[in-house]
mmCIF file of C-alpha atoms and ligand atoms in Angstrom:
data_model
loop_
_atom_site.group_PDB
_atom_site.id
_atom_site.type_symbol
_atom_site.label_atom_id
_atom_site.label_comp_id
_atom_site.label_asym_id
_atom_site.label_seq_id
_atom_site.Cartn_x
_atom_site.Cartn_y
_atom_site.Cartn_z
ATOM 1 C CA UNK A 10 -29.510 24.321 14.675
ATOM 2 C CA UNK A 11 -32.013 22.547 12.224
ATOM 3 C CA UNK A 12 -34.304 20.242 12.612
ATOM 4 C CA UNK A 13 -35.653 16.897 10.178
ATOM 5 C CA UNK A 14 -38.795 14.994 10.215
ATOM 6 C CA UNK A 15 -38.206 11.377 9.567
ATOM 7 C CA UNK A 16 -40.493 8.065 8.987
ATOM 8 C CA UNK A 17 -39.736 5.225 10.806
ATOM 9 C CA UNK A 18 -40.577 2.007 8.857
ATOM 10 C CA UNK A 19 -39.605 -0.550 11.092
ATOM 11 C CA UNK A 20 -41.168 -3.539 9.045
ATOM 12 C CA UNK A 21 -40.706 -7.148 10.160
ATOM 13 C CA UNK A 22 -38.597 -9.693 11.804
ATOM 14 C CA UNK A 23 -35.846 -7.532 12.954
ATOM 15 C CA UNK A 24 -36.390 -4.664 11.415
ATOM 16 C CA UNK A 25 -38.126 -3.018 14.860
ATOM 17 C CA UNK A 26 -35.269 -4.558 16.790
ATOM 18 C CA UNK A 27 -32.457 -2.519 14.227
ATOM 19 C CA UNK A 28 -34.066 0.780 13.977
ATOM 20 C CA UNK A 29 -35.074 0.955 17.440
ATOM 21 C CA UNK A 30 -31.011 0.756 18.535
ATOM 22 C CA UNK A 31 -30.248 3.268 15.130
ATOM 23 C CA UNK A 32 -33.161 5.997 16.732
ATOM 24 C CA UNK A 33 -31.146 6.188 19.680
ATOM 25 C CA UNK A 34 -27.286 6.897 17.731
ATOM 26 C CA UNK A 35 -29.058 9.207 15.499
ATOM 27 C CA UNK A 36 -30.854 11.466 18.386
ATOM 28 C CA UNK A 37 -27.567 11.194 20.218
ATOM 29 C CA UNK A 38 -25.954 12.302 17.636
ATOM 30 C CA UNK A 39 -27.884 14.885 16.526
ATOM 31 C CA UNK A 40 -28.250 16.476 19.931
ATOM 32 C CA UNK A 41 -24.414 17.257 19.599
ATOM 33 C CA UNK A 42 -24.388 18.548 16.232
ATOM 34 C CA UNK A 43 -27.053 20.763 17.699
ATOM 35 C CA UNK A 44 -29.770 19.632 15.938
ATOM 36 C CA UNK A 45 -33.352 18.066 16.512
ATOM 37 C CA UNK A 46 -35.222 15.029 15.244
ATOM 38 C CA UNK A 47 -38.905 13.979 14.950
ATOM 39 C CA UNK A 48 -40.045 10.740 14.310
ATOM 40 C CA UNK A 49 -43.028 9.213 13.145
ATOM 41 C CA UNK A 50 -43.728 5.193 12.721
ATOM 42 C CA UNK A 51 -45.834 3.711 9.627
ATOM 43 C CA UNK A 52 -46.714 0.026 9.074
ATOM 44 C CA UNK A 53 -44.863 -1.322 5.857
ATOM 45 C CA UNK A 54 -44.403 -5.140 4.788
ATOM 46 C CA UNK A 55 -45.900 -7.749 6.488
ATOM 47 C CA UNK A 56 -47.647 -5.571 9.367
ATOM 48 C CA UNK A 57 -49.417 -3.635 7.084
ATOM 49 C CA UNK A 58 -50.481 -6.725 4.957
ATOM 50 C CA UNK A 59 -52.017 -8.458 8.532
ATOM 51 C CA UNK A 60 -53.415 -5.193 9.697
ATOM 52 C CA UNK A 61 -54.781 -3.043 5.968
ATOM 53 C CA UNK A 62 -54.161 -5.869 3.631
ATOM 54 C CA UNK A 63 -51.545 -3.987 1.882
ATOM 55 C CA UNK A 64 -47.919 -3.899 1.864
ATOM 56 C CA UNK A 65 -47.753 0.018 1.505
ATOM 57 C CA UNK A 66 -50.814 2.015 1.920
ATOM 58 C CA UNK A 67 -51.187 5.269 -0.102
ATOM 59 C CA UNK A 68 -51.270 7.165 2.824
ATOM 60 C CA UNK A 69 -48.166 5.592 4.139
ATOM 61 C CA UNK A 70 -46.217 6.818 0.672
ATOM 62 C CA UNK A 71 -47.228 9.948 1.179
ATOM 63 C CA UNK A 72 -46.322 10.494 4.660
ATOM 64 C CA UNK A 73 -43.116 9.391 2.973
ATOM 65 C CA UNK A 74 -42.690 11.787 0.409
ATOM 66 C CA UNK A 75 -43.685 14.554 2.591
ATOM 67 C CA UNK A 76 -40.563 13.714 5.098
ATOM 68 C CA UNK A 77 -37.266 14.946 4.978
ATOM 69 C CA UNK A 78 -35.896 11.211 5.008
ATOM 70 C CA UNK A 79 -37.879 7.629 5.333
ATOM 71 C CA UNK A 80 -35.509 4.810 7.891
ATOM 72 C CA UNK A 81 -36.570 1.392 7.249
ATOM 73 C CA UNK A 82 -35.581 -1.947 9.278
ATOM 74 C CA UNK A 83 -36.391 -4.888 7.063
ATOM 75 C CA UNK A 84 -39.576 -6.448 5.268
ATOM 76 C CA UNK A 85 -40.853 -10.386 5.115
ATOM 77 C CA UNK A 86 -41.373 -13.538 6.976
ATOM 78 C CA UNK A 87 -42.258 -17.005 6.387
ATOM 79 C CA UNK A 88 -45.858 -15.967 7.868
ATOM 80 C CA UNK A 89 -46.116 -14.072 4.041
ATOM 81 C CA UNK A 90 -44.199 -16.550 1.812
ATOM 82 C CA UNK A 91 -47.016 -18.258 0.559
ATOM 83 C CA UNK A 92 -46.107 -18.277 -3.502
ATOM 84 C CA UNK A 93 -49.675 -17.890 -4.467
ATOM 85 C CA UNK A 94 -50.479 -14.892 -1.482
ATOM 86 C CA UNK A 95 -51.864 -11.924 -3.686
ATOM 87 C CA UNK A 96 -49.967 -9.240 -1.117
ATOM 88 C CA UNK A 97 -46.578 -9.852 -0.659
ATOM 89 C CA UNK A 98 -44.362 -7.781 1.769
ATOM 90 C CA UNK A 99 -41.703 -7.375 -0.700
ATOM 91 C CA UNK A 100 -44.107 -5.657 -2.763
ATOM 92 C CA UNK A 101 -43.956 -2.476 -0.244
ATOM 93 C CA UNK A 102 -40.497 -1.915 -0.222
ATOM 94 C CA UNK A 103 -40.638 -1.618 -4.305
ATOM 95 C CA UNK A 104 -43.453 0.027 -4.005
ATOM 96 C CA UNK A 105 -41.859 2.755 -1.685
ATOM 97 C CA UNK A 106 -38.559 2.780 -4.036
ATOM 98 C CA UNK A 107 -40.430 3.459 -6.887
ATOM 99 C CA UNK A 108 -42.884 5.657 -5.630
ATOM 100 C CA UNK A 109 -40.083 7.686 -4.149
ATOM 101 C CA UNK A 110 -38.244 7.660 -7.471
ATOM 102 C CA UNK A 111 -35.342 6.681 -5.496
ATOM 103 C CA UNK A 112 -33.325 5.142 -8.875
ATOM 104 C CA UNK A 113 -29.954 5.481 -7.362
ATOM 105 C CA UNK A 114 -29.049 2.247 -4.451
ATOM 106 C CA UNK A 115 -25.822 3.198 -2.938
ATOM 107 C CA UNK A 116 -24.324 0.652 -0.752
ATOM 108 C CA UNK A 117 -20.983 0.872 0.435
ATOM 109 C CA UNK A 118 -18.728 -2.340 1.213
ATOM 110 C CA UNK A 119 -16.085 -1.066 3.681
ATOM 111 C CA UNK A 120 -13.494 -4.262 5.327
ATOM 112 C CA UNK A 121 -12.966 -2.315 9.042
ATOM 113 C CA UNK A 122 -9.488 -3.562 10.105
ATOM 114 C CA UNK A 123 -11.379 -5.424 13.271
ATOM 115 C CA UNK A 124 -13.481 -7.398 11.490
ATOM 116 C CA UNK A 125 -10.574 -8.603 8.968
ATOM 117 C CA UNK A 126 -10.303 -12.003 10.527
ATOM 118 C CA UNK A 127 -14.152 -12.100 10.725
ATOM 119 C CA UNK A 128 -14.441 -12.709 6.849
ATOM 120 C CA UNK A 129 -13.634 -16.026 5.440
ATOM 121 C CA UNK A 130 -11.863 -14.657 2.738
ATOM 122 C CA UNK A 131 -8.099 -14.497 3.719
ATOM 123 C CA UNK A 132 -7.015 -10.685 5.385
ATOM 124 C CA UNK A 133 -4.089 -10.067 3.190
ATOM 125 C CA UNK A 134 -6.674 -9.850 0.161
ATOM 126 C CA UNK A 135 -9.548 -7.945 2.105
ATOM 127 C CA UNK A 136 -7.122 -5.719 4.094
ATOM 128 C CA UNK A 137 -8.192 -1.818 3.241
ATOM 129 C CA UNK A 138 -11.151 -3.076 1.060
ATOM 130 C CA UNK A 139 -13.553 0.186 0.479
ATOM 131 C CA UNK A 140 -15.841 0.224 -2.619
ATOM 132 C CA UNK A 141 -18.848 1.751 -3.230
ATOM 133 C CA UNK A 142 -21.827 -0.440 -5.338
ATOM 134 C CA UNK A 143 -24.446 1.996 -7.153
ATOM 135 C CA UNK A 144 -27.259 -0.725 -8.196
ATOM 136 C CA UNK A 145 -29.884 0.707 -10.243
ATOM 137 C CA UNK A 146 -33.277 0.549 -7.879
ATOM 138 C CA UNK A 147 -36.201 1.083 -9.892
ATOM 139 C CA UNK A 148 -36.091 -0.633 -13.136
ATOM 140 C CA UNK A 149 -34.714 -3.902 -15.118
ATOM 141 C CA UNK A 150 -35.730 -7.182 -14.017
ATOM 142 C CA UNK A 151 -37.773 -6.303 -10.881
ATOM 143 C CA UNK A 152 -40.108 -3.474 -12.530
ATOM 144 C CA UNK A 153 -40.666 -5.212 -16.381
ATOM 145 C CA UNK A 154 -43.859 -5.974 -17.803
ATOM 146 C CA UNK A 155 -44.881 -8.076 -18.453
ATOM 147 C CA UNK A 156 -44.572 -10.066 -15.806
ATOM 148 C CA UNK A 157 -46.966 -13.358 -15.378
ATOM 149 C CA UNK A 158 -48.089 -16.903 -15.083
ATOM 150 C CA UNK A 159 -49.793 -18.884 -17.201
ATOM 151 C CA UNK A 160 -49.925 -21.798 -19.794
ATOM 152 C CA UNK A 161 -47.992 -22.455 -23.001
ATOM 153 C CA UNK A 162 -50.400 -23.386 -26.306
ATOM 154 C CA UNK A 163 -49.111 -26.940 -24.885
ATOM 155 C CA UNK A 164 -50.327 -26.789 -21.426
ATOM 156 C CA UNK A 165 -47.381 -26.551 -19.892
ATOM 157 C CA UNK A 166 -47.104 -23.795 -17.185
ATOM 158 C CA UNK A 167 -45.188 -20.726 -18.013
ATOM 159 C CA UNK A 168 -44.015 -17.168 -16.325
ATOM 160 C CA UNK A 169 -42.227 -14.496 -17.381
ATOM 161 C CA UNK A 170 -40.322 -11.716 -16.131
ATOM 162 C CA UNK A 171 -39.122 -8.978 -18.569
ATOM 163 C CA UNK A 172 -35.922 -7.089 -18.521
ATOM 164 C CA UNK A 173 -36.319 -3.651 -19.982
ATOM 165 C CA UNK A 174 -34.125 -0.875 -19.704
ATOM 166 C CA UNK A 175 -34.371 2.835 -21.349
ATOM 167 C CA UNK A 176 -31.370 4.936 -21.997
ATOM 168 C CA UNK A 177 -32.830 7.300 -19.784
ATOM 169 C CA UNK A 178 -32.606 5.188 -16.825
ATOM 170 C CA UNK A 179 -29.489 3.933 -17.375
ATOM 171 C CA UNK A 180 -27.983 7.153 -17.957
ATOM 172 C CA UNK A 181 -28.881 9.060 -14.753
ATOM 173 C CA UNK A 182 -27.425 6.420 -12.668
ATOM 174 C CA UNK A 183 -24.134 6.143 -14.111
ATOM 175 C CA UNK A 184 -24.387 9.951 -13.716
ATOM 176 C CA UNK A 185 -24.727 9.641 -10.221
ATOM 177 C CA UNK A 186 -22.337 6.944 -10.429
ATOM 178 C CA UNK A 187 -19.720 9.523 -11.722
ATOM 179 C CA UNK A 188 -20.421 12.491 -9.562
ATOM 180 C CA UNK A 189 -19.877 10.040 -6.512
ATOM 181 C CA UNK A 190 -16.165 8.630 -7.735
ATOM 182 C CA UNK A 191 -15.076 11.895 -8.426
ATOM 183 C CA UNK A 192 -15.494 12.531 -4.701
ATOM 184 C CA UNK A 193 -13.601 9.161 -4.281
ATOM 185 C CA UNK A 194 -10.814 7.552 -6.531
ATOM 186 C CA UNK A 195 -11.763 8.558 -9.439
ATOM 187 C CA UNK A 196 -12.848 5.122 -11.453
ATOM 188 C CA UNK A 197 -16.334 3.415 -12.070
ATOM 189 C CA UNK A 198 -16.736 -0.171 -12.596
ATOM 190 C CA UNK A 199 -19.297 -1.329 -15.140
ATOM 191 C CA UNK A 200 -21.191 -4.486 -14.726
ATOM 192 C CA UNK A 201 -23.197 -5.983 -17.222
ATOM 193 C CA UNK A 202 -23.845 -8.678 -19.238
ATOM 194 C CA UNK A 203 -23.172 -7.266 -22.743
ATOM 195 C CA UNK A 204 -22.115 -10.515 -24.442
ATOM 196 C CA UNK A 205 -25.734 -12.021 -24.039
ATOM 197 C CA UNK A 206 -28.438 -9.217 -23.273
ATOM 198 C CA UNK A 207 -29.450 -6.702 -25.585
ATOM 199 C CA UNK A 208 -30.481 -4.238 -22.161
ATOM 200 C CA UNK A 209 -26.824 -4.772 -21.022
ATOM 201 C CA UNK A 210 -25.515 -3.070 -24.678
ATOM 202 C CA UNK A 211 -27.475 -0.368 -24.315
ATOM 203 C CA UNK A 212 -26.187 -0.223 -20.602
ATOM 204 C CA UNK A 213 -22.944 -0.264 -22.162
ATOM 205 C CA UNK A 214 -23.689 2.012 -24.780
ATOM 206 C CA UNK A 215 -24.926 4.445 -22.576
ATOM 207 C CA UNK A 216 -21.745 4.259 -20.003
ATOM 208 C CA UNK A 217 -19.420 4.565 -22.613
ATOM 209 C CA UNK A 218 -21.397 7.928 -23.555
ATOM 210 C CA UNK A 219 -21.002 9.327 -20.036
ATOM 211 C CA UNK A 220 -17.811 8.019 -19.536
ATOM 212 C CA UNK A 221 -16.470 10.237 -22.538
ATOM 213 C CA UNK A 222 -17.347 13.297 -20.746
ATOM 214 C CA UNK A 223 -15.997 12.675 -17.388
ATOM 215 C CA UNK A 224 -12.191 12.043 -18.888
ATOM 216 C CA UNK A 225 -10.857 12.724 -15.541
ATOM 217 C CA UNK A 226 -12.456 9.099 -14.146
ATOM 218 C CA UNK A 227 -11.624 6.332 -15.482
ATOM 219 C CA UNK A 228 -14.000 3.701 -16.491
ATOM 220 C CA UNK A 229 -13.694 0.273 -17.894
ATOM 221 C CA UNK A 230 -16.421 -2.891 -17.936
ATOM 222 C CA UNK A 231 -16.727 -6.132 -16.128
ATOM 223 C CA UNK A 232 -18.974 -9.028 -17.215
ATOM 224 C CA UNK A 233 -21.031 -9.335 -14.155
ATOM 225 C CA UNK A 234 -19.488 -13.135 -13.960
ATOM 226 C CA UNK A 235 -16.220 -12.125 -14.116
ATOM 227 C CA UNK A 236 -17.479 -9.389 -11.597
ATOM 228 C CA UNK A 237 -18.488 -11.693 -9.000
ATOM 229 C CA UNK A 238 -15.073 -13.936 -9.226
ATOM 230 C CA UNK A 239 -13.120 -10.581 -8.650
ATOM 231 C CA UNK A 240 -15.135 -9.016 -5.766
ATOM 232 C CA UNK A 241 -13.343 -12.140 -3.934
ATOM 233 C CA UNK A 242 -10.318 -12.545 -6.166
ATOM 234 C CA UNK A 243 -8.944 -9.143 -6.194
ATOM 235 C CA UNK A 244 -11.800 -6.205 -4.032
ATOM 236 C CA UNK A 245 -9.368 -3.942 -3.386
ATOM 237 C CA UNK A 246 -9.320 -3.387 -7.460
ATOM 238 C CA UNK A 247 -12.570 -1.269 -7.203
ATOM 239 C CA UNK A 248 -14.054 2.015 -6.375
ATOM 240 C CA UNK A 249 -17.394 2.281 -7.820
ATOM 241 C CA UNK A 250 -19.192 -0.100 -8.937
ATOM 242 C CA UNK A 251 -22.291 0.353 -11.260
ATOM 243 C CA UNK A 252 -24.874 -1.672 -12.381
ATOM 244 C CA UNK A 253 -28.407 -2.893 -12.926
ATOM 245 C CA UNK A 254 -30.818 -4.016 -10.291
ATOM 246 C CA UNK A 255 -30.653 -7.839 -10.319
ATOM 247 C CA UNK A 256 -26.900 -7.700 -10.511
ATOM 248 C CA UNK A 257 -27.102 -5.133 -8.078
ATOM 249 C CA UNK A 258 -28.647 -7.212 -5.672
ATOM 250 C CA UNK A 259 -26.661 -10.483 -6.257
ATOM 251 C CA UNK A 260 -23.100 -8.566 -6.122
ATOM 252 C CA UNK A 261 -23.807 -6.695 -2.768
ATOM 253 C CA UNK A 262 -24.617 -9.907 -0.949
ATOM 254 C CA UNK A 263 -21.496 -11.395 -2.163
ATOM 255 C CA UNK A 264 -19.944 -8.099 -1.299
ATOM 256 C CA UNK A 265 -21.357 -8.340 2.153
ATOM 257 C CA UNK A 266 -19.341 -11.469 3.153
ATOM 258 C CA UNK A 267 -16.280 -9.296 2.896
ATOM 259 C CA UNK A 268 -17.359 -6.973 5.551
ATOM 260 C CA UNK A 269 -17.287 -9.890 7.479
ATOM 261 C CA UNK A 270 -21.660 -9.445 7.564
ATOM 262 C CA UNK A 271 -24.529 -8.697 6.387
ATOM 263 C CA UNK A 272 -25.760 -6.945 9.215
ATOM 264 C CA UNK A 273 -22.738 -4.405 8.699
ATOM 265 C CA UNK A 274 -23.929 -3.043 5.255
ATOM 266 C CA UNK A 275 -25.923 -0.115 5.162
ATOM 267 C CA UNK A 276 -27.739 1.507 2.105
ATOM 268 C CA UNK A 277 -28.885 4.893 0.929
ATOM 269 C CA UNK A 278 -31.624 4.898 -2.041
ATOM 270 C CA UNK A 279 -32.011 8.560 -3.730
ATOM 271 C CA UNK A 280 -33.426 10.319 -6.593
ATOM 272 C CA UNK A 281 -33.468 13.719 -8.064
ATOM 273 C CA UNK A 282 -34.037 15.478 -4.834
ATOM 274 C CA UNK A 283 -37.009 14.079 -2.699
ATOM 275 C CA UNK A 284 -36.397 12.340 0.648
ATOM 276 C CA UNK A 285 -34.123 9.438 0.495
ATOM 277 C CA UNK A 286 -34.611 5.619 1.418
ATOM 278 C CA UNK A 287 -32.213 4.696 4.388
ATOM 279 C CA UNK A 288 -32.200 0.705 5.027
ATOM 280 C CA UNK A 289 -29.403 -1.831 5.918
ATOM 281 C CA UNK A 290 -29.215 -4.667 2.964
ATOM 282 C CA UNK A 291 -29.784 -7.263 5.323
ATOM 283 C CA UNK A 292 -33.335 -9.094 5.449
ATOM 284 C CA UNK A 293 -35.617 -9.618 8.410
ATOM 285 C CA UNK A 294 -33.619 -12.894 9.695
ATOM 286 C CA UNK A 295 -36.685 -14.866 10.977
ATOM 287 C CA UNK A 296 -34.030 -17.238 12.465
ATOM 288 C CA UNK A 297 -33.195 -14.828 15.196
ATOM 289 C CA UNK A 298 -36.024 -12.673 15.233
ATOM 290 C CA UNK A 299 -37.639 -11.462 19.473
ATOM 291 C CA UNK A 300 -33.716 -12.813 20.526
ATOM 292 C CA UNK A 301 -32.295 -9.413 20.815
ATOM 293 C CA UNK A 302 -29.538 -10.398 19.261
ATOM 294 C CA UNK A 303 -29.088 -8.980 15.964
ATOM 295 C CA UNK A 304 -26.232 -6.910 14.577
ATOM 296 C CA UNK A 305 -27.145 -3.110 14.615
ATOM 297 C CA UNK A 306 -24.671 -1.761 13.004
ATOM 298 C CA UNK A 307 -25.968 -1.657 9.146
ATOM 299 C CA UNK A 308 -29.177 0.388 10.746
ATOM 300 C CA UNK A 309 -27.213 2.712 12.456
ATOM 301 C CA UNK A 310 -24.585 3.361 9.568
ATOM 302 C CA UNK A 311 -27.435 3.977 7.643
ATOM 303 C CA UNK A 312 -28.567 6.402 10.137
ATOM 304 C CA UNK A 313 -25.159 7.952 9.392
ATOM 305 C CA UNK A 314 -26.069 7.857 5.699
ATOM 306 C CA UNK A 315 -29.503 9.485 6.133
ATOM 307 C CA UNK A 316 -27.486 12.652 8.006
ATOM 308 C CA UNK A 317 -24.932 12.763 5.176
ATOM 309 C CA UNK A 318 -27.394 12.762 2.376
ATOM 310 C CA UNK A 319 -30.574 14.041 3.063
ATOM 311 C CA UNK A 320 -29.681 16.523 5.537
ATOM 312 C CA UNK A 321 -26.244 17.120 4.670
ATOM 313 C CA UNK A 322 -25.273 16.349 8.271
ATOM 314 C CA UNK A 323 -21.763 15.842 7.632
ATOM 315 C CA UNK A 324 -20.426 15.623 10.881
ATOM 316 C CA UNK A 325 -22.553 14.494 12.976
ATOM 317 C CA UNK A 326 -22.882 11.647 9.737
ATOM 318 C CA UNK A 327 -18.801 11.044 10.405
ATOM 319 C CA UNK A 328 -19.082 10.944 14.135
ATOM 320 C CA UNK A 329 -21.345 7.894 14.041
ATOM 321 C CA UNK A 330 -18.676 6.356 11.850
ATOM 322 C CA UNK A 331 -16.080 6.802 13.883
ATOM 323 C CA UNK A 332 -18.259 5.593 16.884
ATOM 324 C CA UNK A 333 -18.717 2.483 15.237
ATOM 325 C CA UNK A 334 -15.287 1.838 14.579
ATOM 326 C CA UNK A 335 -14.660 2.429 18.025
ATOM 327 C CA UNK A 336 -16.687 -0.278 19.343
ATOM 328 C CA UNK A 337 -15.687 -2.261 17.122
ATOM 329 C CA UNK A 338 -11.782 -1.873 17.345
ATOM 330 C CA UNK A 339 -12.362 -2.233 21.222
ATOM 331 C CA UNK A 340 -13.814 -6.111 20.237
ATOM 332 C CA UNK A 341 -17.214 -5.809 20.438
ATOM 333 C CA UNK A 342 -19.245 -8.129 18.493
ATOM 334 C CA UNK A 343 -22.744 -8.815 17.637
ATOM 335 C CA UNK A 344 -23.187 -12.790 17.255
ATOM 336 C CA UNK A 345 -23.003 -12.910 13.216
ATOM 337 C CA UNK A 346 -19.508 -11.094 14.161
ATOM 338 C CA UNK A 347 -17.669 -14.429 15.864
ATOM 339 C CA UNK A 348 -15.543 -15.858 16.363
ATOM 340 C CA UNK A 349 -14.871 -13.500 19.458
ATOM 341 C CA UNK A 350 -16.076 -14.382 22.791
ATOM 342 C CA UNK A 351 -19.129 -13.802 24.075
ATOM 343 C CA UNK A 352 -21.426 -12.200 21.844
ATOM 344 C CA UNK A 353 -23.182 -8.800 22.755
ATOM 345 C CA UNK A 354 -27.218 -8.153 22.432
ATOM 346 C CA UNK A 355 -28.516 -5.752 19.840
ATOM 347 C CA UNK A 356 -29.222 -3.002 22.736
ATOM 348 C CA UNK A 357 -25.339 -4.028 24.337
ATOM 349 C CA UNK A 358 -23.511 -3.600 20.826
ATOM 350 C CA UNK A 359 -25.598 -0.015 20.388
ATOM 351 C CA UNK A 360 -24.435 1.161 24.374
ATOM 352 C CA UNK A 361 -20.847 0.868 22.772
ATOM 353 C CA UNK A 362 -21.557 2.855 19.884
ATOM 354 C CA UNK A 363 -23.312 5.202 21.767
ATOM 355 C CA UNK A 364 -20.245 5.029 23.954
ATOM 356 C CA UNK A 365 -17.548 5.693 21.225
ATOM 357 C CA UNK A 366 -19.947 8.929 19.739
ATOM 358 C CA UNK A 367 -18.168 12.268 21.297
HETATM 359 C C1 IPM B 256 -32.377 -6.010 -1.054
HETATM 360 C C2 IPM B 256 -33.380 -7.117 -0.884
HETATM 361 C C3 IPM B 256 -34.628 -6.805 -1.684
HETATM 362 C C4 IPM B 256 -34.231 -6.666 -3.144
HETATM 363 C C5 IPM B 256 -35.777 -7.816 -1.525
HETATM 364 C C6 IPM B 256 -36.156 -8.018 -0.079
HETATM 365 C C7 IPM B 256 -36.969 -7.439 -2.345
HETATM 366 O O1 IPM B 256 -32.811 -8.334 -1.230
HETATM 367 O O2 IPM B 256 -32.708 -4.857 -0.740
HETATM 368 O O3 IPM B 256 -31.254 -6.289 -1.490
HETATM 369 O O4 IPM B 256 -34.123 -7.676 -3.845
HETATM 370 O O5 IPM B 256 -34.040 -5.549 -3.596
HETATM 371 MG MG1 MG B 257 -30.747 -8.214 -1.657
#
């Protein structure tokens, strides 16, 4: 019996709706591994901007750093998108990544035979399609300075964003990269952009460097163009996929659509021990936001994730898997899940989940 102490950061949009229907898989399934949770909600993203002006308060970070594992729905809203706002909800979430240290984004893109039909890429090339992506999280494009507006010496208006990456950064997360494929099939994926960007040689460099002492995985490199034409062309080709943060981002959206969803991808963020960052890759979907209607099922697989790899929950992590497979093989489907009959509500999808978890 153990227990964990975990922060709830529900955000905006649907994020409340998400996590609310993952608190009740994990407790379940905790309960019959034996083990107790407690939970604690903080404001981050847009609720914290309306109600403390920031998107992550200090104190919030270091209620997070103190947990054993921080759960997060989904941050934003058209209520924040003004360009020139100073606060931005966005802001909190890279706050919270960096200040976590959590350099290491693993989202894994699993087709579930169910849902084969549900992508529009044709089943014979999705069929058994189970990759994992490792985007970098807390440097590159999103983290370089500078980063600014302002005027050229002509008066025309100018910004800049600055891709910077250090060996050192590169090489701990094709580390992790590494130790996770030899748990898997044994070959990483490299994406970069090598024939243009100086950052992407040293990414390279770096990989190649690694690679050499791991000779029992195999590694090779993808232009992260060619990348994205053969995450549709040919998925089935991959097993772990490294790369930077901006490609990171761009590649697991595409990725998503052969799940069949966005709302079936979950993530797990971690670092060199500290708690981890659990969140589904979906956003806050202002579209369909108080409808109840939302997919749960990338906030409760990252539930599962949270049990696997901050409390080494194996399991009870593997239970919730299966229970989601189970509700889905029996045709349930969330709305972004059709064609399929009539669609199930957030809470209805979770009840068979919660039904499928022995
Ligand atoms: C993601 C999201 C975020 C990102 C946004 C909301 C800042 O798209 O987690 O993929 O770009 O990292
Ligand atoms: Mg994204």
């Amino acid at each position: 019996m153990s227990h964990a102490d975990i922060i709830l950061l529900p955000g905006d949009g649907i994020g409340p709706e998400v996590l609310a229907q993952s608190v009740r898989v994990l407790e379940k399934a905790a309960a019959r591994g034996g083990h107790t949770l407690g939970f604690q909600e903080r404001l981050m993203g847009g609720c914290s901007i309306d109600r403390q002006g920031v998107a992550l308060s200090d104190e919030v970070l270091a209620d997070c750093r103190a947990a054993d594992a921080v759960l997060m729905g989904a941050v934003g809203g058209p209520k924040w998108d003004d360009p020139r706002a100073k606060a931005r909800p966005e802001q909190g979430m890279l706050a919270l990544r960096k200040g976590l240290e959590v350099f290491a984004n693993l989202r894994p893109v699993k087709v579930r035979a169910a849902l084969q039909d549900v992508s529009p890429i044709k089943p014979d090339r999705i069929a058994g399609v189970d990759f994992l992506v490792v985007r970098e999280l807390t440097g590159g494009l999103y983290f370089g300075q500078p980063k600014e507006r302002g005027k050229t010496a002509d008066g025309h208006e100018r910004a800049v964003d600055t891709l910077e990456y250090s060996d050192y950064e590169i090489r701990r997360v094709v580390e992790f990269a590494f130790r996770l494929a030899a748990c898997r099939h044994r070959k990483v994926t490299s994406v970069d952009k090598a024939n243009v960007l100086e950052s992407s040689r040293l990414w390279r460099q770096v990989t190649v460097e690694v690679g050499a002492q791991h000779p029992e995985i195999a590694l090779d490199h993808l232009l992260v163009d060619t990348a994205s034409m053969r995450i549709i062309q040919s998925p089935r080709d991959f097993d772990v996929i490294v790369t930077d943060n901006m490609f990171g981002d761009i590649l697991t959206d595409e990725a998503s659509v052969l799940a069949g969803s966005m709302g079936m991808l979950p993530s797990a963020s971690l670092g060199d021990g500290g708690p981890g960052l659990y969140e589904p890759i979906h956003g806050s979907a202002p579209d369909i936001t108080g409808k109840g209607i939302a997919n749960p099922v990338a906030a409760i697989l990252s539930g599962a994730m949270l049990f696997r790899y901050s409390l080494g929950w194996e399991r009870e992590a593997e239970a919730i898997e299966r229970a989601v497979d189970y509700a889905l093989d029996a045709g349930n489907r969330t709305a972004d899940l059709q064609p399929a009959g009539k669609p199930l509500t957030t809470k209805e999808m979770t009840d068979c989940v919660l039904g499928g978890l022995e």
